[in-house]
Each structure stands twice: as C-alpha cells, then as structure tokens.
C-alpha cells in the first residue's frame, strides 16, 4: 500500500490534470508512479519533462532503459525495474539484454562501458574518477554523451526514491531484483 495518496487523474486539477492527461496519452494508462508524483505539480512537471528531454537525447531509448534497470536494481526499486524492463523491450532490447543490463553488464562493449560507469556513479554516489570517464571516452563517448548518461542516472535516482520511499504499488509485470536472487 502506498505511503502517499495516488492522485486520481479524473479528479486532478490544474497543471497535474494536464500533465496526467499527457502521460495517459503516452502510455495508454496512467502509471501509479505518476499518480504519486502528481501530488506536487512541480515535481510531476520536472519528472515528465526530464523523461521527454532524455527520451529524445543522443543515447537512444534502448540504452536509456538499460541504464534505468541497472540503477533500479542497485536501489532495490521493484517499480522501476518492472517498468523499465517492459519499456526496454518496447525499445527493442531482448529479454537477455535487459537481464544483463540489470546486472550492469552487456555483450556490447560500448553498452558495457556505460553500464559499468552507471554502477560506479550509483554505488559511489557520483564519485567517478578520471579513469572512469576516460573509459567512456576510449569507447567514443564525448562530453555530451557523458553528461546525458549522468542525467539518466539522476532521473532514475529520482524515480527510484519516489517509488521506494513511498511504496508505490507496482502496476507493470514484476521482475525479480538481481540482488534478491543472489
């Protein structure tokens, strides 16, 4: 049970109502996470705007979803793991690619480098080293890419914290956390 009320889109008003309408149009439903965040129109605008901006970024949807599951698993966020696994599949990732990403791994060397960097950021709370950034540069990632990777991590930390702290009910098909399975 959620620790905060979930805003019913039918009774929402103002900016939250408009944003929830846009979210419903994009998903064909209104995910519970957005209903929770709708308690703050400013937070909802920030989150939805970030998803939109990063969704049209250079990294692409598939890599964005792989980043999301890597972050979700490290933060024990059942909600984000379930949601982003489903979204990753829609973005063209295989089930194996999403399972590997959840572990911070990939058979693609460039994706593996990104996911390793992502895990470092999460586990060391942003304390990346010169060598960590150089590894990305050696794989062809430039300043724009590196900043965008960090922005994906930050957005996913935001969503993870909302869902974990507020116990938002998962409304996507469940996925087991790797750390639980170990």
Tab-separated table of C-alpha atoms in Angstrom:
chain	number	residue	atom	x	y	z
A	1	UNK	CA	0.000	0.000	0.000
A	2	UNK	CA	1.299	3.410	-0.952
A	3	UNK	CA	2.508	5.690	1.836
A	4	UNK	CA	1.030	8.640	-0.048
A	5	UNK	CA	-2.245	9.117	-1.833
A	6	UNK	CA	-2.298	8.392	-5.553
A	7	UNK	CA	-3.962	11.244	-7.408
A	8	UNK	CA	-6.948	10.057	-9.419
A	9	UNK	CA	-6.469	11.571	-12.892
A	10	UNK	CA	-10.242	12.090	-13.153
A	11	UNK	CA	-10.237	14.369	-10.109
A	12	UNK	CA	-6.892	16.083	-10.728
A	13	UNK	CA	-6.898	19.805	-11.332
A	14	UNK	CA	-4.622	22.426	-12.820
A	15	UNK	CA	-1.163	21.516	-14.039
A	16	UNK	CA	-1.376	17.989	-12.611
A	17	UNK	CA	-4.539	17.285	-14.604
A	18	UNK	CA	-2.947	18.431	-17.849
A	19	UNK	CA	0.270	16.500	-17.264
A	20	UNK	CA	-1.568	13.333	-16.213
A	21	UNK	CA	-3.574	13.613	-19.434
A	22	UNK	CA	-0.336	13.771	-21.437
A	23	UNK	CA	1.070	10.811	-19.519
A	24	UNK	CA	-2.078	8.779	-20.094
A	25	UNK	CA	-1.912	9.561	-23.804
A	26	UNK	CA	1.727	8.433	-23.955
A	27	UNK	CA	1.238	5.169	-22.037
A	28	UNK	CA	-2.402	4.332	-22.766
A	29	UNK	CA	-2.848	4.328	-18.971
A	30	UNK	CA	-1.614	6.394	-16.042
A	31	UNK	CA	1.133	4.522	-14.162
A	32	UNK	CA	0.927	4.677	-10.364
A	33	UNK	CA	4.290	6.407	-10.081
A	34	UNK	CA	2.936	9.463	-11.892
A	35	UNK	CA	-0.220	9.392	-9.762
A	36	UNK	CA	2.006	9.592	-6.674
A	37	UNK	CA	4.184	12.366	-8.065
A	38	UNK	CA	1.080	14.314	-9.141
A	39	UNK	CA	0.700	15.359	-5.504
A	40	UNK	CA	3.283	18.005	-6.465
A	41	UNK	CA	2.610	19.634	-9.846
A	42	UNK	CA	6.181	20.987	-9.849
A	43	UNK	CA	7.690	17.534	-9.247
A	44	UNK	CA	5.436	15.998	-11.896
A	45	UNK	CA	6.432	18.661	-14.436
A	46	UNK	CA	10.089	18.093	-13.611
A	47	UNK	CA	9.866	14.321	-13.933
A	48	UNK	CA	7.761	14.275	-17.095
A	49	UNK	CA	9.871	16.979	-18.703
A	50	UNK	CA	13.043	15.043	-17.920
A	51	UNK	CA	11.629	11.862	-19.448
A	52	UNK	CA	10.714	13.807	-22.577
A	53	UNK	CA	14.049	15.585	-22.883
A	54	UNK	CA	16.165	12.476	-22.304
A	55	UNK	CA	13.883	10.343	-24.461
A	56	UNK	CA	14.880	12.468	-27.439
A	57	UNK	CA	18.557	12.566	-26.484
A	58	UNK	CA	21.509	11.025	-28.304
A	59	UNK	CA	21.769	7.870	-26.220
A	60	UNK	CA	18.514	6.428	-27.549
A	61	UNK	CA	15.618	4.722	-25.826
A	62	UNK	CA	17.162	1.258	-25.577
A	63	UNK	CA	20.319	2.422	-23.774
A	64	UNK	CA	18.236	4.739	-21.599
A	65	UNK	CA	16.149	1.770	-20.459
A	66	UNK	CA	19.253	-0.345	-19.870
A	67	UNK	CA	20.625	2.432	-17.665
A	68	UNK	CA	17.303	2.575	-15.825
A	69	UNK	CA	17.259	-1.126	-14.919
A	70	UNK	CA	20.890	-1.014	-13.785
A	71	UNK	CA	20.063	1.868	-11.445
A	72	UNK	CA	16.789	0.279	-10.268
A	73	UNK	CA	18.459	-2.966	-9.296
A	74	UNK	CA	21.168	-1.183	-7.276
A	75	UNK	CA	18.457	0.795	-5.445
A	76	UNK	CA	16.109	-2.162	-4.877
A	77	UNK	CA	13.354	-0.380	-6.804
A	78	UNK	CA	10.850	-3.045	-7.839
A	79	UNK	CA	8.658	-0.455	-9.554
A	80	UNK	CA	11.323	0.985	-11.838
A	81	UNK	CA	12.804	-2.407	-12.590
A	82	UNK	CA	9.419	-3.677	-13.748
A	83	UNK	CA	8.509	-0.529	-15.693
A	84	UNK	CA	11.844	-0.076	-17.443
A	85	UNK	CA	12.203	-3.754	-18.288
A	86	UNK	CA	8.878	-3.528	-20.120
A	87	UNK	CA	9.842	-0.223	-21.747
A	88	UNK	CA	13.241	-1.620	-22.736
A	89	UNK	CA	11.563	-4.495	-24.510
A	90	UNK	CA	9.368	-1.983	-26.377
A	91	UNK	CA	12.544	-0.083	-27.303
A	92	UNK	CA	13.981	-3.175	-28.983
A	93	UNK	CA	16.064	-4.786	-26.240
A	94	UNK	CA	15.894	-8.540	-25.848
A	95	UNK	CA	14.970	-10.147	-22.544
A	96	UNK	CA	18.621	-11.195	-22.178
A	97	UNK	CA	19.884	-7.665	-22.854
A	98	UNK	CA	17.598	-6.298	-20.138
A	99	UNK	CA	18.592	-9.039	-17.678
A	100	UNK	CA	22.264	-8.336	-18.389
A	101	UNK	CA	21.723	-4.585	-18.003
A	102	UNK	CA	20.083	-5.170	-14.652
A	103	UNK	CA	23.407	-6.704	-13.569
A	104	UNK	CA	25.314	-3.772	-15.094
A	105	UNK	CA	26.585	-5.925	-17.950
A	106	UNK	CA	26.262	-6.180	-21.720
A	107	UNK	CA	27.759	-8.229	-24.544
A	108	UNK	CA	28.165	-4.935	-26.446
A	109	UNK	CA	31.445	-3.316	-25.278
A	110	UNK	CA	30.119	0.244	-25.517
A	111	UNK	CA	26.955	-0.541	-23.567
A	112	UNK	CA	29.043	-2.469	-21.030
A	113	UNK	CA	31.244	0.596	-20.511
A	114	UNK	CA	28.189	2.805	-19.955
A	115	UNK	CA	26.604	0.373	-17.506
A	116	UNK	CA	29.855	-0.015	-15.580
A	117	UNK	CA	30.074	3.775	-15.297
A	118	UNK	CA	26.432	3.918	-14.183
A	119	UNK	CA	27.017	1.360	-11.445
A	120	UNK	CA	30.059	3.316	-10.281
A	121	UNK	CA	28.002	6.514	-10.092
A	122	UNK	CA	25.258	4.852	-8.061
A	123	UNK	CA	27.485	2.820	-5.772
A	124	UNK	CA	29.971	5.647	-5.147
A	125	UNK	CA	27.307	8.391	-5.040
A	126	UNK	CA	28.667	10.236	-8.038
A	127	UNK	CA	32.343	9.916	-7.161
A	128	UNK	CA	33.622	8.988	-10.612
A	129	UNK	CA	37.362	9.012	-11.219
A	130	UNK	CA	39.376	10.304	-14.156
A	131	UNK	CA	39.848	6.670	-15.203
A	132	UNK	CA	36.073	6.046	-15.138
A	133	UNK	CA	35.465	8.949	-17.518
A	134	UNK	CA	38.459	8.009	-19.681
A	135	UNK	CA	36.991	4.527	-20.169
A	136	UNK	CA	33.886	6.121	-21.696
A	137	UNK	CA	35.977	8.435	-23.864
A	138	UNK	CA	38.022	5.448	-25.080
A	139	UNK	CA	34.746	3.890	-26.274
A	140	UNK	CA	33.904	7.008	-28.289
A	141	UNK	CA	31.607	8.810	-25.858
A	142	UNK	CA	32.043	12.578	-25.838
A	143	UNK	CA	31.143	15.265	-23.300
A	144	UNK	CA	27.526	15.438	-24.476
A	145	UNK	CA	27.102	11.681	-24.105
A	146	UNK	CA	28.726	11.601	-20.675
A	147	UNK	CA	26.531	14.395	-19.345
A	148	UNK	CA	23.464	12.668	-20.794
A	149	UNK	CA	24.427	9.374	-19.094
A	150	UNK	CA	24.663	11.198	-15.766
A	151	UNK	CA	21.310	12.885	-16.403
A	152	UNK	CA	19.726	9.449	-16.956
A	153	UNK	CA	21.188	8.261	-13.659
A	154	UNK	CA	19.885	11.341	-11.845
A	155	UNK	CA	16.381	10.944	-13.283
A	156	UNK	CA	16.329	7.295	-12.314
A	157	UNK	CA	17.508	8.072	-8.793
A	158	UNK	CA	14.570	10.492	-8.547
A	159	UNK	CA	12.064	7.874	-9.714
A	160	UNK	CA	13.638	5.124	-7.576
A	161	UNK	CA	13.456	7.273	-4.466
A	162	UNK	CA	9.819	8.191	-5.119
A	163	UNK	CA	8.800	4.572	-5.595
A	164	UNK	CA	10.853	3.055	-2.775
A	165	UNK	CA	10.281	5.763	-0.159
A	166	UNK	CA	6.568	5.999	-0.863
A	167	UNK	CA	5.936	2.260	-1.514
A	168	UNK	CA	4.192	2.992	-4.804
A	169	UNK	CA	2.297	-0.148	-5.927
A	170	UNK	CA	3.862	-1.777	-8.991
A	171	UNK	CA	1.483	-1.797	-11.948
A	172	UNK	CA	3.823	-3.376	-14.521
A	173	UNK	CA	4.713	-7.078	-14.828
A	174	UNK	CA	7.085	-7.870	-11.961
A	175	UNK	CA	10.815	-8.532	-12.422
A	176	UNK	CA	12.978	-10.053	-9.713
A	177	UNK	CA	15.831	-7.921	-8.422
A	178	UNK	CA	19.233	-9.475	-9.081
A	179	UNK	CA	20.363	-8.760	-5.539
A	180	UNK	CA	17.319	-10.665	-4.230
A	181	UNK	CA	18.111	-13.613	-6.481
A	182	UNK	CA	21.728	-13.818	-5.352
